[in-house]
């Protein structure tokens, strides 16, 4: 049975979603003269837009955001649970120099694609994922990519609350070959901001940085540990938000 939606909240959600997409090119163009010549400017633009979304979500639809744990400040691999566009903004805003591994088609998205290029995000052809990861590892090792926090969604896509999807081996390859600390991230944002649709629920959306996994763990052991930590904590956060994980 589908959940009954409050008609007033639905209208508020529609207005909220409309204005965040309206503001995206405005903020993007406002920062363009700085962003075109400086990654600092590109990051400032993306964080400014994210904070605009957080602020308007709070008073338009009653949705607050909260970052828990200790976000990394040193270079490393951020392996996160992905449920909606909201966790992208929350993670990026919480760390100093984030760049994403993302599907190649996003590069063609207006504004988002242009800023992804300016931030040196890694575009992955899903049909050639292994080759793309090898190239990315090589680029990092020879210094062609600016150091920072590399963000990967280990399940490869947005996953709805309660749904199950396997963790992909690319995260393990990156962890092993880069030799950097991995920072797992759990979330419950999909309970309030779903991966599809317009309706937004009031509440507290949480992104939580978990205990880091230091370099040197066997790849298979690392993947098992990563999945265990992220899934267990994400389930706990979703229960905290009133979602029946079972």
C-alpha atoms as a PDB file:
ATOM      1  CA  UNK A   1       0.000   0.000   0.000  1.00  0.00           C
ATOM      2  CA  UNK A   2       1.396   3.399  -0.980  1.00  0.00           C
ATOM      3  CA  UNK A   3       1.929   5.970   1.731  1.00  0.00           C
ATOM      4  CA  UNK A   4      -0.710   8.686   2.024  1.00  0.00           C
ATOM      5  CA  UNK A   5       0.761  12.096   1.204  1.00  0.00           C
ATOM      6  CA  UNK A   6      -0.284  15.368   2.830  1.00  0.00           C
ATOM      7  CA  UNK A   7      -1.593  17.631   0.010  1.00  0.00           C
ATOM      8  CA  UNK A   8      -0.198  20.777   1.650  1.00  0.00           C
ATOM      9  CA  UNK A   9       3.229  19.149   1.989  1.00  0.00           C
ATOM     10  CA  UNK A  10       2.997  18.045  -1.628  1.00  0.00           C
ATOM     11  CA  UNK A  11       2.453  21.653  -2.773  1.00  0.00           C
ATOM     12  CA  UNK A  12       5.316  22.850  -0.562  1.00  0.00           C
ATOM     13  CA  UNK A  13       7.509  20.132  -2.046  1.00  0.00           C
ATOM     14  CA  UNK A  14       6.610  21.155  -5.577  1.00  0.00           C
ATOM     15  CA  UNK A  15       7.520  24.790  -4.863  1.00  0.00           C
ATOM     16  CA  UNK A  16      10.750  23.729  -3.167  1.00  0.00           C
ATOM     17  CA  UNK A  17      11.880  21.475  -6.003  1.00  0.00           C
ATOM     18  CA  UNK A  18      10.982  24.119  -8.573  1.00  0.00           C
ATOM     19  CA  UNK A  19      13.017  26.834  -6.915  1.00  0.00           C
ATOM     20  CA  UNK A  20      16.156  24.733  -6.353  1.00  0.00           C
ATOM     21  CA  UNK A  21      16.313  23.925 -10.066  1.00  0.00           C
ATOM     22  CA  UNK A  22      15.566  27.565 -10.895  1.00  0.00           C
ATOM     23  CA  UNK A  23      18.424  28.723  -8.655  1.00  0.00           C
ATOM     24  CA  UNK A  24      20.961  26.214  -9.969  1.00  0.00           C
ATOM     25  CA  UNK A  25      21.869  28.088 -13.204  1.00  0.00           C
ATOM     26  CA  UNK A  26      21.621  31.465 -11.452  1.00  0.00           C
ATOM     27  CA  UNK A  27      24.175  30.541  -8.792  1.00  0.00           C
ATOM     28  CA  UNK A  28      26.269  28.681 -11.365  1.00  0.00           C
ATOM     29  CA  UNK A  29      26.469  31.725 -13.627  1.00  0.00           C
ATOM     30  CA  UNK A  30      27.149  34.076 -10.728  1.00  0.00           C
ATOM     31  CA  UNK A  31      30.242  32.110  -9.737  1.00  0.00           C
ATOM     32  CA  UNK A  32      31.376  31.291 -13.293  1.00  0.00           C
ATOM     33  CA  UNK A  33      33.985  34.093 -13.661  1.00  0.00           C
ATOM     34  CA  UNK A  34      35.761  32.803 -10.538  1.00  0.00           C
ATOM     35  CA  UNK A  35      35.092  29.113 -11.083  1.00  0.00           C
ATOM     36  CA  UNK A  36      36.469  29.054 -14.626  1.00  0.00           C
ATOM     37  CA  UNK A  37      39.922  30.007 -13.356  1.00  0.00           C
ATOM     38  CA  UNK A  38      39.982  28.438  -9.894  1.00  0.00           C
ATOM     39  CA  UNK A  39      38.913  25.130  -8.390  1.00  0.00           C
ATOM     40  CA  UNK A  40      38.426  27.067  -5.181  1.00  0.00           C
ATOM     41  CA  UNK A  41      35.793  29.111  -6.982  1.00  0.00           C
ATOM     42  CA  UNK A  42      34.130  25.992  -8.376  1.00  0.00           C
ATOM     43  CA  UNK A  43      33.978  24.415  -4.912  1.00  0.00           C
ATOM     44  CA  UNK A  44      32.640  27.672  -3.433  1.00  0.00           C
ATOM     45  CA  UNK A  45      29.856  27.696  -6.012  1.00  0.00           C
ATOM     46  CA  UNK A  46      28.799  24.103  -5.332  1.00  0.00           C
ATOM     47  CA  UNK A  47      28.887  24.605  -1.561  1.00  0.00           C
ATOM     48  CA  UNK A  48      26.948  27.864  -1.815  1.00  0.00           C
ATOM     49  CA  UNK A  49      24.269  26.151  -3.872  1.00  0.00           C
ATOM     50  CA  UNK A  50      24.131  23.233  -1.432  1.00  0.00           C
ATOM     51  CA  UNK A  51      23.712  25.567   1.527  1.00  0.00           C
ATOM     52  CA  UNK A  52      20.925  27.361  -0.340  1.00  0.00           C
ATOM     53  CA  UNK A  53      19.172  24.008  -0.767  1.00  0.00           C
ATOM     54  CA  UNK A  54      19.647  23.155   2.931  1.00  0.00           C
ATOM     55  CA  UNK A  55      18.332  26.547   4.046  1.00  0.00           C
ATOM     56  CA  UNK A  56      15.256  26.504   1.822  1.00  0.00           C
ATOM     57  CA  UNK A  57      14.515  22.861   2.654  1.00  0.00           C
ATOM     58  CA  UNK A  58      14.370  23.781   6.321  1.00  0.00           C
ATOM     59  CA  UNK A  59      11.651  26.417   6.039  1.00  0.00           C
ATOM     60  CA  UNK A  60       9.864  25.305   2.876  1.00  0.00           C
ATOM     61  CA  UNK A  61       9.376  21.592   3.587  1.00  0.00           C
ATOM     62  CA  UNK A  62      10.542  21.238   7.202  1.00  0.00           C
ATOM     63  CA  UNK A  63      13.591  19.147   6.301  1.00  0.00           C
ATOM     64  CA  UNK A  64      16.749  19.733   8.342  1.00  0.00           C
ATOM     65  CA  UNK A  65      20.188  18.310   7.558  1.00  0.00           C
ATOM     66  CA  UNK A  66      22.716  17.004  10.064  1.00  0.00           C
ATOM     67  CA  UNK A  67      26.275  15.763   9.551  1.00  0.00           C
ATOM     68  CA  UNK A  68      27.575  13.414  12.235  1.00  0.00           C
ATOM     69  CA  UNK A  69      30.970  11.925  12.877  1.00  0.00           C
ATOM     70  CA  UNK A  70      34.273  13.436  11.772  1.00  0.00           C
ATOM     71  CA  UNK A  71      34.559  14.361   8.090  1.00  0.00           C
ATOM     72  CA  UNK A  72      38.080  13.828   6.711  1.00  0.00           C
ATOM     73  CA  UNK A  73      40.349  16.768   6.021  1.00  0.00           C
ATOM     74  CA  UNK A  74      43.241  14.743   4.594  1.00  0.00           C
ATOM     75  CA  UNK A  75      43.271  12.968   1.205  1.00  0.00           C
ATOM     76  CA  UNK A  76      41.428   9.671   1.274  1.00  0.00           C
ATOM     77  CA  UNK A  77      38.653   7.536  -0.143  1.00  0.00           C
ATOM     78  CA  UNK A  78      35.099   8.370   0.958  1.00  0.00           C
ATOM     79  CA  UNK A  79      32.881   5.295   0.414  1.00  0.00           C
ATOM     80  CA  UNK A  80      29.278   6.324   0.923  1.00  0.00           C
ATOM     81  CA  UNK A  81      25.733   5.061   0.909  1.00  0.00           C
ATOM     82  CA  UNK A  82      23.787   6.845  -1.834  1.00  0.00           C
ATOM     83  CA  UNK A  83      20.037   7.412  -1.605  1.00  0.00           C
ATOM     84  CA  UNK A  84      19.341  10.737  -3.302  1.00  0.00           C
ATOM     85  CA  UNK A  85      20.743  14.042  -4.551  1.00  0.00           C
ATOM     86  CA  UNK A  86      20.689  15.324  -0.979  1.00  0.00           C
ATOM     87  CA  UNK A  87      23.486  13.076   0.311  1.00  0.00           C
ATOM     88  CA  UNK A  88      25.704  14.264  -2.560  1.00  0.00           C
ATOM     89  CA  UNK A  89      25.385  17.868  -1.378  1.00  0.00           C
ATOM     90  CA  UNK A  90      25.763  17.007   2.301  1.00  0.00           C
ATOM     91  CA  UNK A  91      28.959  15.006   1.822  1.00  0.00           C
ATOM     92  CA  UNK A  92      30.499  17.539  -0.550  1.00  0.00           C
ATOM     93  CA  UNK A  93      29.779  20.441   1.794  1.00  0.00           C
ATOM     94  CA  UNK A  94      31.211  18.596   4.818  1.00  0.00           C
ATOM     95  CA  UNK A  95      34.689  17.995   3.343  1.00  0.00           C
ATOM     96  CA  UNK A  96      37.273  20.463   2.013  1.00  0.00           C
ATOM     97  CA  UNK A  97      38.225  19.068  -1.414  1.00  0.00           C
ATOM     98  CA  UNK A  98      35.743  16.455  -2.554  1.00  0.00           C
ATOM     99  CA  UNK A  99      35.506  15.051  -6.064  1.00  0.00           C
ATOM    100  CA  UNK A 100      33.170  12.323  -7.200  1.00  0.00           C
ATOM    101  CA  UNK A 101      33.391   9.181  -9.214  1.00  0.00           C
ATOM    102  CA  UNK A 102      30.230   9.468 -11.286  1.00  0.00           C
ATOM    103  CA  UNK A 103      28.580   8.089 -14.378  1.00  0.00           C
ATOM    104  CA  UNK A 104      29.782   9.660 -17.601  1.00  0.00           C
ATOM    105  CA  UNK A 105      26.323  10.850 -18.696  1.00  0.00           C
ATOM    106  CA  UNK A 106      26.266  13.419 -15.871  1.00  0.00           C
ATOM    107  CA  UNK A 107      28.877  15.444 -17.768  1.00  0.00           C
ATOM    108  CA  UNK A 108      26.122  16.363 -20.227  1.00  0.00           C
ATOM    109  CA  UNK A 109      23.814  17.684 -17.494  1.00  0.00           C
ATOM    110  CA  UNK A 110      23.530  21.513 -17.639  1.00  0.00           C
ATOM    111  CA  UNK A 111      25.506  23.325 -14.909  1.00  0.00           C
ATOM    112  CA  UNK A 112      26.184  20.122 -12.929  1.00  0.00           C
ATOM    113  CA  UNK A 113      28.287  18.639 -15.727  1.00  0.00           C
ATOM    114  CA  UNK A 114      30.318  21.791 -16.260  1.00  0.00           C
ATOM    115  CA  UNK A 115      31.149  22.122 -12.578  1.00  0.00           C
ATOM    116  CA  UNK A 116      31.976  18.416 -12.323  1.00  0.00           C
ATOM    117  CA  UNK A 117      34.622  18.966 -15.004  1.00  0.00           C
ATOM    118  CA  UNK A 118      35.999  22.017 -13.207  1.00  0.00           C
ATOM    119  CA  UNK A 119      36.372  19.958 -10.010  1.00  0.00           C
ATOM    120  CA  UNK A 120      38.176  17.106 -11.807  1.00  0.00           C
ATOM    121  CA  UNK A 121      35.467  14.587 -10.992  1.00  0.00           C
ATOM    122  CA  UNK A 122      36.063  11.169 -12.516  1.00  0.00           C
ATOM    123  CA  UNK A 123      33.536  10.212 -15.181  1.00  0.00           C
ATOM    124  CA  UNK A 124      33.060   6.446 -15.427  1.00  0.00           C
ATOM    125  CA  UNK A 125      31.666   4.592 -18.404  1.00  0.00           C
ATOM    126  CA  UNK A 126      29.607   1.945 -16.630  1.00  0.00           C
ATOM    127  CA  UNK A 127      30.225  -0.464 -19.483  1.00  0.00           C
ATOM    128  CA  UNK A 128      33.993  -0.019 -19.051  1.00  0.00           C
ATOM    129  CA  UNK A 129      34.194   0.508 -15.289  1.00  0.00           C
ATOM    130  CA  UNK A 130      37.376  -1.499 -14.758  1.00  0.00           C
ATOM    131  CA  UNK A 131      39.335   0.448 -17.378  1.00  0.00           C
ATOM    132  CA  UNK A 132      38.076   3.755 -16.002  1.00  0.00           C
ATOM    133  CA  UNK A 133      39.190   2.866 -12.472  1.00  0.00           C
ATOM    134  CA  UNK A 134      42.631   1.832 -13.717  1.00  0.00           C
ATOM    135  CA  UNK A 135      43.035   5.156 -15.513  1.00  0.00           C
ATOM    136  CA  UNK A 136      41.899   7.076 -12.452  1.00  0.00           C
ATOM    137  CA  UNK A 137      44.367   5.264 -10.202  1.00  0.00           C
ATOM    138  CA  UNK A 138      47.152   6.010 -12.687  1.00  0.00           C
ATOM    139  CA  UNK A 139      46.173   9.700 -12.862  1.00  0.00           C
ATOM    140  CA  UNK A 140      46.241  10.018  -9.067  1.00  0.00           C
ATOM    141  CA  UNK A 141      49.649   8.340  -8.800  1.00  0.00           C
ATOM    142  CA  UNK A 142      51.315  10.615 -11.344  1.00  0.00           C
ATOM    143  CA  UNK A 143      49.773  13.730  -9.829  1.00  0.00           C
ATOM    144  CA  UNK A 144      47.482  14.602 -12.731  1.00  0.00           C
ATOM    145  CA  UNK A 145      44.491  14.885 -10.409  1.00  0.00           C
ATOM    146  CA  UNK A 146      44.508  17.392  -7.570  1.00  0.00           C
ATOM    147  CA  UNK A 147      44.722  15.632  -4.174  1.00  0.00           C
ATOM    148  CA  UNK A 148      41.585  15.589  -2.100  1.00  0.00           C
ATOM    149  CA  UNK A 149      38.803  13.347  -0.917  1.00  0.00           C
ATOM    150  CA  UNK A 150      37.664  10.944  -3.631  1.00  0.00           C
ATOM    151  CA  UNK A 151      33.972  10.094  -3.170  1.00  0.00           C
ATOM    152  CA  UNK A 152      32.631   6.800  -4.467  1.00  0.00           C
ATOM    153  CA  UNK A 153      29.209   5.230  -4.082  1.00  0.00           C
ATOM    154  CA  UNK A 154      30.042   1.604  -3.492  1.00  0.00           C
ATOM    155  CA  UNK A 155      26.692   0.275  -4.724  1.00  0.00           C
ATOM    156  CA  UNK A 156      27.110   2.200  -7.951  1.00  0.00           C
ATOM    157  CA  UNK A 157      23.778   4.016  -7.878  1.00  0.00           C
ATOM    158  CA  UNK A 158      21.056   5.452  -5.663  1.00  0.00           C
ATOM    159  CA  UNK A 159      19.417   2.794  -3.508  1.00  0.00           C
ATOM    160  CA  UNK A 160      15.980   3.319  -1.981  1.00  0.00           C
ATOM    161  CA  UNK A 161      15.569   2.809   1.794  1.00  0.00           C
ATOM    162  CA  UNK A 162      14.998  -0.861   2.529  1.00  0.00           C
ATOM    163  CA  UNK A 163      16.221  -2.017  -0.894  1.00  0.00           C
ATOM    164  CA  UNK A 164      19.258  -4.255  -1.219  1.00  0.00           C
ATOM    165  CA  UNK A 165      21.976  -3.918  -3.825  1.00  0.00           C
ATOM    166  CA  UNK A 166      25.438  -5.526  -3.827  1.00  0.00           C
ATOM    167  CA  UNK A 167      28.591  -3.534  -3.218  1.00  0.00           C
ATOM    168  CA  UNK A 168      30.745  -3.270  -6.346  1.00  0.00           C
ATOM    169  CA  UNK A 169      34.392  -4.289  -6.356  1.00  0.00           C
ATOM    170  CA  UNK A 170      35.652  -0.958  -7.690  1.00  0.00           C
ATOM    171  CA  UNK A 171      35.795   0.479  -4.179  1.00  0.00           C
ATOM    172  CA  UNK A 172      38.060  -2.382  -3.087  1.00  0.00           C
ATOM    173  CA  UNK A 173      40.355  -1.859  -6.076  1.00  0.00           C
ATOM    174  CA  UNK A 174      40.706   1.842  -5.320  1.00  0.00           C
ATOM    175  CA  UNK A 175      41.325   1.209  -1.629  1.00  0.00           C
ATOM    176  CA  UNK A 176      43.998  -1.384  -2.388  1.00  0.00           C
ATOM    177  CA  UNK A 177      45.826   0.483  -5.152  1.00  0.00           C
ATOM    178  CA  UNK A 178      45.680   4.000  -3.738  1.00  0.00           C
ATOM    179  CA  UNK A 179      46.837   2.900  -0.294  1.00  0.00           C
ATOM    180  CA  UNK A 180      44.771   5.605   1.404  1.00  0.00           C
ATOM    181  CA  UNK A 181      42.462   5.587   4.405  1.00  0.00           C
ATOM    182  CA  UNK A 182      38.820   4.861   3.607  1.00  0.00           C
ATOM    183  CA  UNK A 183      36.093   6.878   5.309  1.00  0.00           C
ATOM    184  CA  UNK A 184      32.750   5.008   5.238  1.00  0.00           C
ATOM    185  CA  UNK A 185      29.579   7.109   5.230  1.00  0.00           C
ATOM    186  CA  UNK A 186      26.067   6.057   6.254  1.00  0.00           C
ATOM    187  CA  UNK A 187      22.836   7.949   5.631  1.00  0.00           C
ATOM    188  CA  UNK A 188      19.060   8.008   5.982  1.00  0.00           C
ATOM    189  CA  UNK A 189      18.319  10.837   3.525  1.00  0.00           C
ATOM    190  CA  UNK A 190      16.197   8.653   1.240  1.00  0.00           C
ATOM    191  CA  UNK A 191      13.527   8.455   3.934  1.00  0.00           C
ATOM    192  CA  UNK A 192      12.840  12.174   3.430  1.00  0.00           C
ATOM    193  CA  UNK A 193      14.185  12.947  -0.057  1.00  0.00           C
ATOM    194  CA  UNK A 194      13.555   9.941  -2.338  1.00  0.00           C
ATOM    195  CA  UNK A 195      15.667   9.101  -5.346  1.00  0.00           C
ATOM    196  CA  UNK A 196      12.700   9.839  -7.631  1.00  0.00           C
ATOM    197  CA  UNK A 197       9.600  12.010  -7.341  1.00  0.00           C
ATOM    198  CA  UNK A 198       8.834  15.438  -5.918  1.00  0.00           C
ATOM    199  CA  UNK A 199       7.404  14.794  -2.458  1.00  0.00           C
ATOM    200  CA  UNK A 200       9.732  15.760   0.434  1.00  0.00           C
ATOM    201  CA  UNK A 201       9.027  14.776   4.035  1.00  0.00           C
ATOM    202  CA  UNK A 202       9.812  16.894   7.100  1.00  0.00           C
ATOM    203  CA  UNK A 203      12.371  15.543   9.527  1.00  0.00           C
ATOM    204  CA  UNK A 204      16.139  15.314  10.032  1.00  0.00           C
ATOM    205  CA  UNK A 205      18.219  13.908   7.186  1.00  0.00           C
ATOM    206  CA  UNK A 206      21.533  12.567   8.471  1.00  0.00           C
ATOM    207  CA  UNK A 207      24.861  11.803   6.840  1.00  0.00           C
ATOM    208  CA  UNK A 208      27.293  10.141   9.248  1.00  0.00           C
ATOM    209  CA  UNK A 209      31.035   9.654   8.771  1.00  0.00           C
ATOM    210  CA  UNK A 210      31.966   6.350  10.401  1.00  0.00           C
ATOM    211  CA  UNK A 211      35.156   4.896  11.861  1.00  0.00           C
ATOM    212  CA  UNK A 212      37.886   5.038   9.182  1.00  0.00           C
ATOM    213  CA  UNK A 213      39.398   1.895   7.694  1.00  0.00           C
ATOM    214  CA  UNK A 214      43.165   2.266   7.584  1.00  0.00           C
ATOM    215  CA  UNK A 215      45.226   1.114   4.563  1.00  0.00           C
ATOM    216  CA  UNK A 216      46.542  -2.426   4.376  1.00  0.00           C
ATOM    217  CA  UNK A 217      43.429  -4.528   4.964  1.00  0.00           C
ATOM    218  CA  UNK A 218      42.932  -7.440   2.548  1.00  0.00           C
ATOM    219  CA  UNK A 219      40.592  -6.384  -0.269  1.00  0.00           C
ATOM    220  CA  UNK A 220      37.888  -8.964   0.418  1.00  0.00           C
ATOM    221  CA  UNK A 221      38.045  -8.309   4.146  1.00  0.00           C
ATOM    222  CA  UNK A 222      37.868  -4.586   3.470  1.00  0.00           C
ATOM    223  CA  UNK A 223      34.748  -4.924   1.318  1.00  0.00           C
ATOM    224  CA  UNK A 224      33.015  -7.047   3.934  1.00  0.00           C
ATOM    225  CA  UNK A 225      33.918  -4.600   6.693  1.00  0.00           C
ATOM    226  CA  UNK A 226      32.828  -1.598   4.634  1.00  0.00           C
ATOM    227  CA  UNK A 227      29.440  -3.104   3.791  1.00  0.00           C
ATOM    228  CA  UNK A 228      28.848  -4.243   7.356  1.00  0.00           C
ATOM    229  CA  UNK A 229      29.565  -0.805   8.825  1.00  0.00           C
ATOM    230  CA  UNK A 230      27.691   1.260   6.254  1.00  0.00           C
ATOM    231  CA  UNK A 231      24.605  -0.949   6.049  1.00  0.00           C
ATOM    232  CA  UNK A 232      24.284  -1.458   9.810  1.00  0.00           C
ATOM    233  CA  UNK A 233      24.583   2.233  10.584  1.00  0.00           C
ATOM    234  CA  UNK A 234      22.365   3.310   7.674  1.00  0.00           C
ATOM    235  CA  UNK A 235      19.670   0.912   8.889  1.00  0.00           C
ATOM    236  CA  UNK A 236      19.985   2.354  12.396  1.00  0.00           C
ATOM    237  CA  UNK A 237      19.639   5.917  11.067  1.00  0.00           C
ATOM    238  CA  UNK A 238      16.599   4.949   9.012  1.00  0.00           C
ATOM    239  CA  UNK A 239      14.976   3.352  12.055  1.00  0.00           C
ATOM    240  CA  UNK A 240      15.737   6.509  13.994  1.00  0.00           C
ATOM    241  CA  UNK A 241      13.839   8.407  11.281  1.00  0.00           C
ATOM    242  CA  UNK A 242      10.830   6.126  11.719  1.00  0.00           C
ATOM    243  CA  UNK A 243      11.414   3.913   8.689  1.00  0.00           C
ATOM    244  CA  UNK A 244      10.702   0.187   9.011  1.00  0.00           C
ATOM    245  CA  UNK A 245      13.879  -1.325   7.549  1.00  0.00           C
ATOM    246  CA  UNK A 246      12.467  -4.869   7.715  1.00  0.00           C
END
